[in-house]
XYZ file of C-alpha atoms in Angstrom:
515
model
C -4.631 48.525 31.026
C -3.329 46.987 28.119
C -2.836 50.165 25.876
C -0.801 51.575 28.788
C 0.902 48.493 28.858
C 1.849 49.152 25.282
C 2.829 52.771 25.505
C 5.229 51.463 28.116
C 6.654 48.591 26.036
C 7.400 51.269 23.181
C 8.822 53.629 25.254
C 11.193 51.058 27.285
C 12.155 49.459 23.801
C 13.175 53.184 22.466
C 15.198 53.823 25.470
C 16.881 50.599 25.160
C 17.612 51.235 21.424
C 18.646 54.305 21.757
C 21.282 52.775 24.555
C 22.715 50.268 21.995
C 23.539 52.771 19.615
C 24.740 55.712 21.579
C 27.191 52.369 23.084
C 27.598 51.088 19.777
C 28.548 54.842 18.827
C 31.117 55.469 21.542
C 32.861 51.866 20.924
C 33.224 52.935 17.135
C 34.701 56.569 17.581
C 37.371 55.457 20.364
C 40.629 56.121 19.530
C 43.263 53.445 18.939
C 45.273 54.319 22.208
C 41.981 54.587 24.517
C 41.075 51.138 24.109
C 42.556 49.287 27.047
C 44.325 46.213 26.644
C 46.473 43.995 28.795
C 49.475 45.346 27.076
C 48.878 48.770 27.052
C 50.999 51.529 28.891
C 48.656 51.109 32.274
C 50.843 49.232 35.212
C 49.302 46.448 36.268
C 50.432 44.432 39.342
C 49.348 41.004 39.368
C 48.826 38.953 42.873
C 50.942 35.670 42.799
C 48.343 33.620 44.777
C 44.034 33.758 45.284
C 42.644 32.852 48.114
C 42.801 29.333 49.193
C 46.029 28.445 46.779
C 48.694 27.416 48.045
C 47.297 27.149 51.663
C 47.806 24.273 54.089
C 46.019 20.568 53.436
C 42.128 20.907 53.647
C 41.527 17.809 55.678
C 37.489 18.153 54.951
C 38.253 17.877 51.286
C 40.996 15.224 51.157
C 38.668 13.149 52.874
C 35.460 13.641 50.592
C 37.616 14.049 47.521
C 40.764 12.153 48.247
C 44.576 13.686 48.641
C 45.131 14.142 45.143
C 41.763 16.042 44.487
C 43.012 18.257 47.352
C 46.189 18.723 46.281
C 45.199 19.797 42.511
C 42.728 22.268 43.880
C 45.070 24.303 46.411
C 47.750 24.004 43.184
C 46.883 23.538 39.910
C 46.694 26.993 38.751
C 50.451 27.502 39.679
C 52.090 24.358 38.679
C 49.665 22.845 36.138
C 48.635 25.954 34.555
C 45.406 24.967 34.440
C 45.735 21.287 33.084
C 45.703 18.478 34.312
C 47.971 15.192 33.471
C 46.881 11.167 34.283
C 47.948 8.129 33.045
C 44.568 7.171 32.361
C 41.045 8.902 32.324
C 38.053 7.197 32.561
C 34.669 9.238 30.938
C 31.663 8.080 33.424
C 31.319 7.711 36.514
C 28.841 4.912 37.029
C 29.402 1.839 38.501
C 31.022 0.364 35.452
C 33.864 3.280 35.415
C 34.386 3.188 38.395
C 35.135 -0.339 39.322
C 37.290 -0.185 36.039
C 39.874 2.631 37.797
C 39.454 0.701 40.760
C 40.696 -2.367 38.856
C 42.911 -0.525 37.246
C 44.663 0.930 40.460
C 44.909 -2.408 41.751
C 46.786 -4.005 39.137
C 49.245 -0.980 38.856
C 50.372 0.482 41.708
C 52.314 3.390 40.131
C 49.287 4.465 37.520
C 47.104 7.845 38.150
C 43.851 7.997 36.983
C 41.238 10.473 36.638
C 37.229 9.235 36.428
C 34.893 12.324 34.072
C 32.230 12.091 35.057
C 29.016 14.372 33.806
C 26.886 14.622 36.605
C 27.013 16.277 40.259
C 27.282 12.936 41.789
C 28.439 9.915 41.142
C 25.935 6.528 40.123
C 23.000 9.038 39.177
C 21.191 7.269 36.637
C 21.225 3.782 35.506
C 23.472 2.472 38.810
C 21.182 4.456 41.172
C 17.721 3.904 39.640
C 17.416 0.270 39.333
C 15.692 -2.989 41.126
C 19.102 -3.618 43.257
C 18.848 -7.414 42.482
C 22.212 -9.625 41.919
C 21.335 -11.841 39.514
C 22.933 -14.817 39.279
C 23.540 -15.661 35.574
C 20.154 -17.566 34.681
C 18.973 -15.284 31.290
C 22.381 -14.912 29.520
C 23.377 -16.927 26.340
C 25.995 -19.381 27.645
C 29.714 -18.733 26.556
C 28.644 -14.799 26.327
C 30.700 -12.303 28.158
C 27.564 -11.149 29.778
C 27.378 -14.746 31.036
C 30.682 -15.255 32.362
C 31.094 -11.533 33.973
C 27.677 -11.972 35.690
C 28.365 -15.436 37.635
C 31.444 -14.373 38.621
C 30.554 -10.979 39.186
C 27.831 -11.984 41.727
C 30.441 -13.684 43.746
C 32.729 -10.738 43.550
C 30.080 -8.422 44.482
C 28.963 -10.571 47.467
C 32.500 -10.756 48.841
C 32.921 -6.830 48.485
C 29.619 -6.096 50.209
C 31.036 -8.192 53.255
C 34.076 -6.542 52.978
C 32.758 -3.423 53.329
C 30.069 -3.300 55.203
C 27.356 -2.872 52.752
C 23.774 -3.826 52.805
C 23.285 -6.958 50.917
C 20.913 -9.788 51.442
C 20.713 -13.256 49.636
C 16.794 -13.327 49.811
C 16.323 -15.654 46.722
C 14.240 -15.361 43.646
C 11.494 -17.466 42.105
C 11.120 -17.145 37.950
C 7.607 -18.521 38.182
C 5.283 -20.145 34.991
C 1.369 -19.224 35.073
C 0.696 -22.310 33.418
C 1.985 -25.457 31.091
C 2.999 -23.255 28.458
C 4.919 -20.858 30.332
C 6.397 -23.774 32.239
C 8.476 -24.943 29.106
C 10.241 -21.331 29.306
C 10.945 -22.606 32.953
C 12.940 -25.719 31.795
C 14.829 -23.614 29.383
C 16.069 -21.489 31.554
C 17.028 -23.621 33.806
C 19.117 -25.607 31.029
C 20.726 -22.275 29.985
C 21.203 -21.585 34.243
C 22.904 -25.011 34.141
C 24.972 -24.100 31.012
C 26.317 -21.172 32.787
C 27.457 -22.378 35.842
C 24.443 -21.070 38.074
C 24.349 -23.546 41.319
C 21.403 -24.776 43.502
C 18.900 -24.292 41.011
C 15.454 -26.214 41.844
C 12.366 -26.274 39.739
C 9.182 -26.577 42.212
C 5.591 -27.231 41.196
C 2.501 -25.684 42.817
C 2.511 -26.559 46.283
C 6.654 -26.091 46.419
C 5.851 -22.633 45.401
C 3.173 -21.882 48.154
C 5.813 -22.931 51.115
C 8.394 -20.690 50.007
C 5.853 -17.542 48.970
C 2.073 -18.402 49.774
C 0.672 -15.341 47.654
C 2.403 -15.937 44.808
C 0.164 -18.515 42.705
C 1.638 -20.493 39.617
C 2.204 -23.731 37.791
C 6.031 -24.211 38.349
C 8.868 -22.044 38.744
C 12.712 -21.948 38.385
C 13.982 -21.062 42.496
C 17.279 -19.290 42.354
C 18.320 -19.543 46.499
C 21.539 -17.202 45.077
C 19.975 -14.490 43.815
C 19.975 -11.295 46.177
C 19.736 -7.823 46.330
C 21.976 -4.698 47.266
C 22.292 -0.782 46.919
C 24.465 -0.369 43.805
C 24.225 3.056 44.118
C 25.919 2.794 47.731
C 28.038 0.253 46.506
C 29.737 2.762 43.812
C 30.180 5.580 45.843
C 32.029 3.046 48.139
C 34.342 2.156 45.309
C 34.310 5.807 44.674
C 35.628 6.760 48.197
C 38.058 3.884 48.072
C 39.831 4.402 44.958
C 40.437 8.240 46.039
C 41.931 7.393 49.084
C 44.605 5.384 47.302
C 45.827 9.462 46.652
C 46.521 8.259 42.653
C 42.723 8.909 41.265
C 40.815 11.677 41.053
C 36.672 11.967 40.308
C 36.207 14.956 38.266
C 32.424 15.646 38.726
C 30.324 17.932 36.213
C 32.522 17.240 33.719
C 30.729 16.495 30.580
C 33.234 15.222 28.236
C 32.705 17.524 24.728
C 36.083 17.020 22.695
C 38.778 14.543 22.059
C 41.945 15.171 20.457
C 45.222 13.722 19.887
C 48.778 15.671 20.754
C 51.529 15.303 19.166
C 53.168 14.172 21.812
C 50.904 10.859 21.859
C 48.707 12.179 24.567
C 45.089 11.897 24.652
C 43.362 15.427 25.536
C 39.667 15.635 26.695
C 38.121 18.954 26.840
C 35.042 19.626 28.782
C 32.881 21.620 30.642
C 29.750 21.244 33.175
C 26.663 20.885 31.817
C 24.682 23.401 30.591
C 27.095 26.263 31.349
C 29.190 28.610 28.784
C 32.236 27.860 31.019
C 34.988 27.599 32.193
C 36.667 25.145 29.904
C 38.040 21.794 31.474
C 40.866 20.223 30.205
C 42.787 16.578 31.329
C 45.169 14.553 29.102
C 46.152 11.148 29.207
C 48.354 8.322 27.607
C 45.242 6.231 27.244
C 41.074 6.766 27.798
C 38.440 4.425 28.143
C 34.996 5.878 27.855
C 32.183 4.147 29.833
C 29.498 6.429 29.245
C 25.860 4.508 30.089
C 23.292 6.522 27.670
C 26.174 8.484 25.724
C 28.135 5.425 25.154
C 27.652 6.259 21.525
C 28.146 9.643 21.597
C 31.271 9.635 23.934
C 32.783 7.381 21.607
C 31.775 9.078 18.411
C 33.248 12.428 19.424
C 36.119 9.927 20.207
C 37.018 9.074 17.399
C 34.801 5.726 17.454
C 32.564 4.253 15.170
C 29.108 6.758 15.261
C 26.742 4.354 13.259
C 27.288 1.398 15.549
C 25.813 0.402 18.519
C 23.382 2.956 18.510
C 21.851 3.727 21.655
C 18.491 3.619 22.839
C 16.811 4.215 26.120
C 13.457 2.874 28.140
C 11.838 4.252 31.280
C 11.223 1.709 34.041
C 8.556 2.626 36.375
C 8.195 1.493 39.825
C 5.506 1.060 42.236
C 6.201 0.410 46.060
C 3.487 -1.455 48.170
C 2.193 0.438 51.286
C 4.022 0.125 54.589
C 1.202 -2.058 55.515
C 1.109 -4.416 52.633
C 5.311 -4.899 52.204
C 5.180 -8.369 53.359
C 3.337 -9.790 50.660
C 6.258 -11.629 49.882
C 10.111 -11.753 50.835
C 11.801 -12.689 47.822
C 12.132 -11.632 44.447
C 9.178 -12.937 42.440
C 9.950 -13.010 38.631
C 7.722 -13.915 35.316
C 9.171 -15.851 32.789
C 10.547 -13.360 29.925
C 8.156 -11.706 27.951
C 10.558 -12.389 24.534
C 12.118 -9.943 22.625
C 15.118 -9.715 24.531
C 14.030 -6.233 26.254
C 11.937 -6.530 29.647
C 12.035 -9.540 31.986
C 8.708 -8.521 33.141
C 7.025 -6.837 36.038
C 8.539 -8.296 39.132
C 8.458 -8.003 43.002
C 11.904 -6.971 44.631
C 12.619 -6.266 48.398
C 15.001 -3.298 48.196
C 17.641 -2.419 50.839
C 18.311 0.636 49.399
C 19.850 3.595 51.964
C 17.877 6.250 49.573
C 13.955 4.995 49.583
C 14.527 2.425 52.549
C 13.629 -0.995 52.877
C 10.467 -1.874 50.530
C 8.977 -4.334 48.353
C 8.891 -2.837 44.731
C 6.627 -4.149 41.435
C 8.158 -3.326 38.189
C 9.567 -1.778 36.042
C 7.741 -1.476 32.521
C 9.913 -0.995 29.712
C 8.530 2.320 27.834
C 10.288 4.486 24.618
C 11.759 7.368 26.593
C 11.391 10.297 24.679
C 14.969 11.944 25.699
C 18.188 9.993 27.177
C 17.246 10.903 30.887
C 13.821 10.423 30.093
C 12.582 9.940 33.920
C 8.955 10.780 33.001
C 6.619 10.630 30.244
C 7.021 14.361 29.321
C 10.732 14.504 29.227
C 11.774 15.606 25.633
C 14.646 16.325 23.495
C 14.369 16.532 20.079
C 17.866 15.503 19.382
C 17.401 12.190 21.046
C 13.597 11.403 19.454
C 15.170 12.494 16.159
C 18.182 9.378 16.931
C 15.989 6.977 18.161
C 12.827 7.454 15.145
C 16.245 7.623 12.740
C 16.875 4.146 14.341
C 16.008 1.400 11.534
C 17.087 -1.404 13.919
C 14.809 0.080 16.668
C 12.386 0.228 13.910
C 12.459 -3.727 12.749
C 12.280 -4.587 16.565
C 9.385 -2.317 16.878
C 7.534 -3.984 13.978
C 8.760 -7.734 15.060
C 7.070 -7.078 18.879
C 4.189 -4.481 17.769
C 2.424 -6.057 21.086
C 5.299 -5.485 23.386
C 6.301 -2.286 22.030
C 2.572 -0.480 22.183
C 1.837 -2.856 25.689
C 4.741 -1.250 27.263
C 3.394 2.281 26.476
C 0.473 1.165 27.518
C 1.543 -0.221 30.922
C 3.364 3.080 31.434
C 0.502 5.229 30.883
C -2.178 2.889 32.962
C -1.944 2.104 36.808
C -4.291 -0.525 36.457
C -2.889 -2.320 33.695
C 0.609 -2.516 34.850
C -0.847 -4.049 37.665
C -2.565 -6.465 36.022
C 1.194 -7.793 34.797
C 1.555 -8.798 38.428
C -1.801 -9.809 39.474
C -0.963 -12.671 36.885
C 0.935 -14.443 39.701
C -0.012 -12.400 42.982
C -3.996 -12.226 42.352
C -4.516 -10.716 45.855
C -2.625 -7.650 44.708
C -5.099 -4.603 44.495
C -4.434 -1.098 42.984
C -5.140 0.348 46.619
C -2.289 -2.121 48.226
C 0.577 0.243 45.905
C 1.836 4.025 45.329
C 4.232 5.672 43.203
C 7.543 4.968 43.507
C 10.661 5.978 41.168
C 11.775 5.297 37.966
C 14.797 4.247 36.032
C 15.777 4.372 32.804
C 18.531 1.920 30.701
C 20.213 1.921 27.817
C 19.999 -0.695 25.273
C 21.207 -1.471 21.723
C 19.627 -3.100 19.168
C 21.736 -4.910 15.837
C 21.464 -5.778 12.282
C 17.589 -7.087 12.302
C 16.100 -5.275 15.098
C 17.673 -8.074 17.120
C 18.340 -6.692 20.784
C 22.015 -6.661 21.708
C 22.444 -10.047 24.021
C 26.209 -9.381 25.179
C 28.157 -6.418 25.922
C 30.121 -4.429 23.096
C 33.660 -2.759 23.262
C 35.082 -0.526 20.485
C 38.695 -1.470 20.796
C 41.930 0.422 19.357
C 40.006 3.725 18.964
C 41.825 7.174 17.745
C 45.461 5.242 17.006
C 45.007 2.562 19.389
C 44.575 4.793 22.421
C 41.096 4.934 23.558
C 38.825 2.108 24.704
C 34.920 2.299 24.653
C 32.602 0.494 26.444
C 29.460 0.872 23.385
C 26.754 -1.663 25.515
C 26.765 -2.801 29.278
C 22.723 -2.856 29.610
C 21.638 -5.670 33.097
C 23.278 -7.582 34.623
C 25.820 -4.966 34.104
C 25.337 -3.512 38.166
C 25.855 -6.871 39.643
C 28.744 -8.017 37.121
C 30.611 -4.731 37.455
C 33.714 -5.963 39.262
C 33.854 -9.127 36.579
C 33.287 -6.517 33.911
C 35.961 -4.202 35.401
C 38.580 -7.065 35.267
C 37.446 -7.816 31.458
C 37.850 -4.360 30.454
C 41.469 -4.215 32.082
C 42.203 -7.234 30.247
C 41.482 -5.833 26.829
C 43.461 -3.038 27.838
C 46.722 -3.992 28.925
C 46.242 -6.361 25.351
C 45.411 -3.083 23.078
C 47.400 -0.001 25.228
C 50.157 -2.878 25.364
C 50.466 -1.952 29.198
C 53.103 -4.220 31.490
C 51.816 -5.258 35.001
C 54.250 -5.210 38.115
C 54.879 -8.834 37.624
C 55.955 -9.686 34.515
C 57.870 -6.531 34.088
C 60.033 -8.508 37.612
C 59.903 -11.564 35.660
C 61.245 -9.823 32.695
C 64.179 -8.268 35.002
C 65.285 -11.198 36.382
C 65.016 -12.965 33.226
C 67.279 -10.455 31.772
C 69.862 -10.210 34.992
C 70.187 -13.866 34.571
């Protein structure tokens, strides 16, 4: 079987050589004037519209898409050529980017905007894998823009949950202590809470601990009544729908941002393409771009014009289990550990999820693994460009070697059922391996400084190719819950650096002047 297998091979190989050549042959002894060409002597009659341009409104896709997604599509060809012109463009299309063009439309009514963003869908990776908690500002170094943007942007993500209808649920958390040791943590956080403007804080000993959640055993803990929990990924495809509908924005979906370059008529042009595919070639332009890019955040802004060697990215795999249908109620708020140190996981926690994808369940996790690629989802996803970044990392390299038990527990914990478990048997003994199956995984971004120090605040890269382009280089947790805060600090930088006039004072100026 095999030798005929062979013959065949050699035969089908001949036949296909002999194919290329005699084409190869014909191509080469063509004469000049029987090549065709667009401009040769043949007529050609060219129609002056395709099917579907320049038809009436598509109601089905101004609603999905929003009017000026509509109109583009049933036009562009014929009155853009092809391109496509905003005020501003926004590269991602995660929570983050999108409440910054919703911010953005707000605050000027006449702007356009256009959202890039790489992906199918909107929110599908760090805003739609996640625990769905709002924190309320207790971890974050007082005075920090992480700290301000996440009390404020619990508030503001409350109020727009109400607004709109959204699940959301203020089902309290409990940061508990094991013993006296832990328990100092407990009091420092609780000072830092303080610091920050976090209300209603309590610390309760044992028997506090066993009223509120009777299977959670521990020393003390910090009670957080404010903390709650929500479906960010619903959430951003609400802002999604809502800042389409205001007919000036436009979400641009597999459109992986590949080039920037700067016209000479000041413009900002971003060529693209979707991902994975030869073509066809995107194009958009811009006055101004800000680039909030989750696990390319480096990248984006490097083939910005940004600053490649800074703010290096690197990303970790949380994995979740779910408890059984039958075991869910084993407690009804979110049950925390003290942090672990090292500035990377807060620890294997219980969360009650309201989450319109994977329903309403009580979660345990996440770990905090190495991913070996950027949308490492499982152990075996690989890229060798991304392993090569992250073991070319010196910073993730001298955090490594500072938390060698953290670093090789997390792999651990990712790799063993039983002794991720264990993390939160620590506090719920009564949990068993057969109470909990497999649930999903996320995966974050996070950058590490000068000293393998991680990165305790969020980083832009202001005044980027000429002053044009913003980046967003680090916006790891609370990031989801202070979104809208974070949306409004981003603005603010950028009316500072793009020198941009709101609707008021540009009144204030005319009256000033007609005066």
């Amino acid at each position: 079987m095999f030798h005929r297998a062979g013959r065949l091979f050699v035969h089908h190989r001949r036949a296909i050589t002999l194919g290329t050549v005699a084409t190869g042959a014909g191509l080469i002894f063509l004469k000049p004037d029987q090549i065709v060409h667009a401009e040769s002597n043949h007529s050609l009659k060219f129609w002056q519209n395709l099917p579907g341009e320049n038809t009436p409104e598509n109601p089905g896709l101004a609603k999905l898409r929003g009017m000026a997604a509509e109109q583009r599509f049933r036009t562009s060809l014929t009155q853009h050529n092809g391109k496509t012109d905003f005020d501003v463009v926004i590269v991602g299309g995660g929570i983050i980017g999108l409440a910054t063009a919703r911010e953005l439309l707000k605050r000027f009514p006449q702007m356009t905007v256009a959202v890039l963003e790489k992906e199918r869908e909107v929110a599908a990776h760090q805003t739609g894998h996640n625990s769905g908690v709002i924190h309320a500002g207790i971890y974050y170094k007082p005075g920090s823009r992480m700290a301000k943007t996440c009390v404020r942007g619990a508030d503001l993500m409350y109020e727009y949950c109400k607004q709109n209808q959204l699940p959301v649920e203020r089902c309290g958390k409990l940061i508990v202590a094991v013993d006296e040791k832990e328990h100092k943590q407990v009091e420092r956080l609780m000072e830092i809470a303080t610091l920050n403007g976090v209300k209603d804080l309590q610390i309760l000993n044992h028997d506090e601990i066993k009223q509120l959640e009777p299977n959670v055993v521990a020393y003390s803990a910090l009670y957080s009544p404010n903390t709650g929990i929500t479906d960010f990924g619903l959430v951003a495809q609400c802002i999604a729908n809502e800042i389409v509908q205001t007919g000036r924005a436009e979400i641009k979906l597999a459109f992986e941002a590949q080039k920037f370059e700067s016209r000479s008529d000041g413009r900002v042009e971003i060529w693209g393409g979707e991902p994975n595919q030869r073509g066809p070639t995107l194009k958009v332009t811009a006055k101004n771009v800000i680039t909030c890019a989750g696990f390319y955040s480096d990248r984006v802004a490097g083939l910005a014009g940004g600053d490649a060697s800074r703010a290096k990215v690197v990303t970790f795999r949380g994995t979740y289990y779910q408890l059984k249908p039958e075991y869910r109620g084993i407690c009804r708020m979110n049950v925390y550990p003290v942090p672990s140190g090292g500035g990377i996981p807060v620890g294997v926690h219980f969360t009650p999820t309201v989450n319109t994808r994977r329903g309403i369940q009580m979660i345990v996790g996440p770990g905090a693994c190495l991913t070996f690629a950027r949308e490492g989802y499982t152990f075996t996803d690989m890229n060798m460009k991304d392993v090569f970044h992250s073991l070319t990392n010196l910073n993730l390299w001298m955090f490594a070697l500072k938390n060698p038990s953290l670093s090789i527990g997390e792999l651990y914990k990712d790799m063993n059922k039983n002794a991720f478990l264990r993390a939160a048997q620590a506090y719920v003994p009564g949990l068993t391996s057969d109470m909990v199956e497999e649930s999903f995984a996320g995966v974050m971004s996070q950058v590490f400084e000068e000293g393998g120090v991680a990165a305790n605040d969020y980083i832009l890269e202001r005044k980027v190719m000429d002053g044009k382009i913003l980046c967003v280089r680090n916006a790891p947790t609370p990031a989801c819950t202070a979104s809208l805060a974070i949306a409004e600090m981003v603005i603010d930088t950028a009316i500072e650096d793009f020198e941009w006039e709101q609707v008021e004072e540009k009144t204030k100026r005319l009256v000033a002047v007609a005066a």
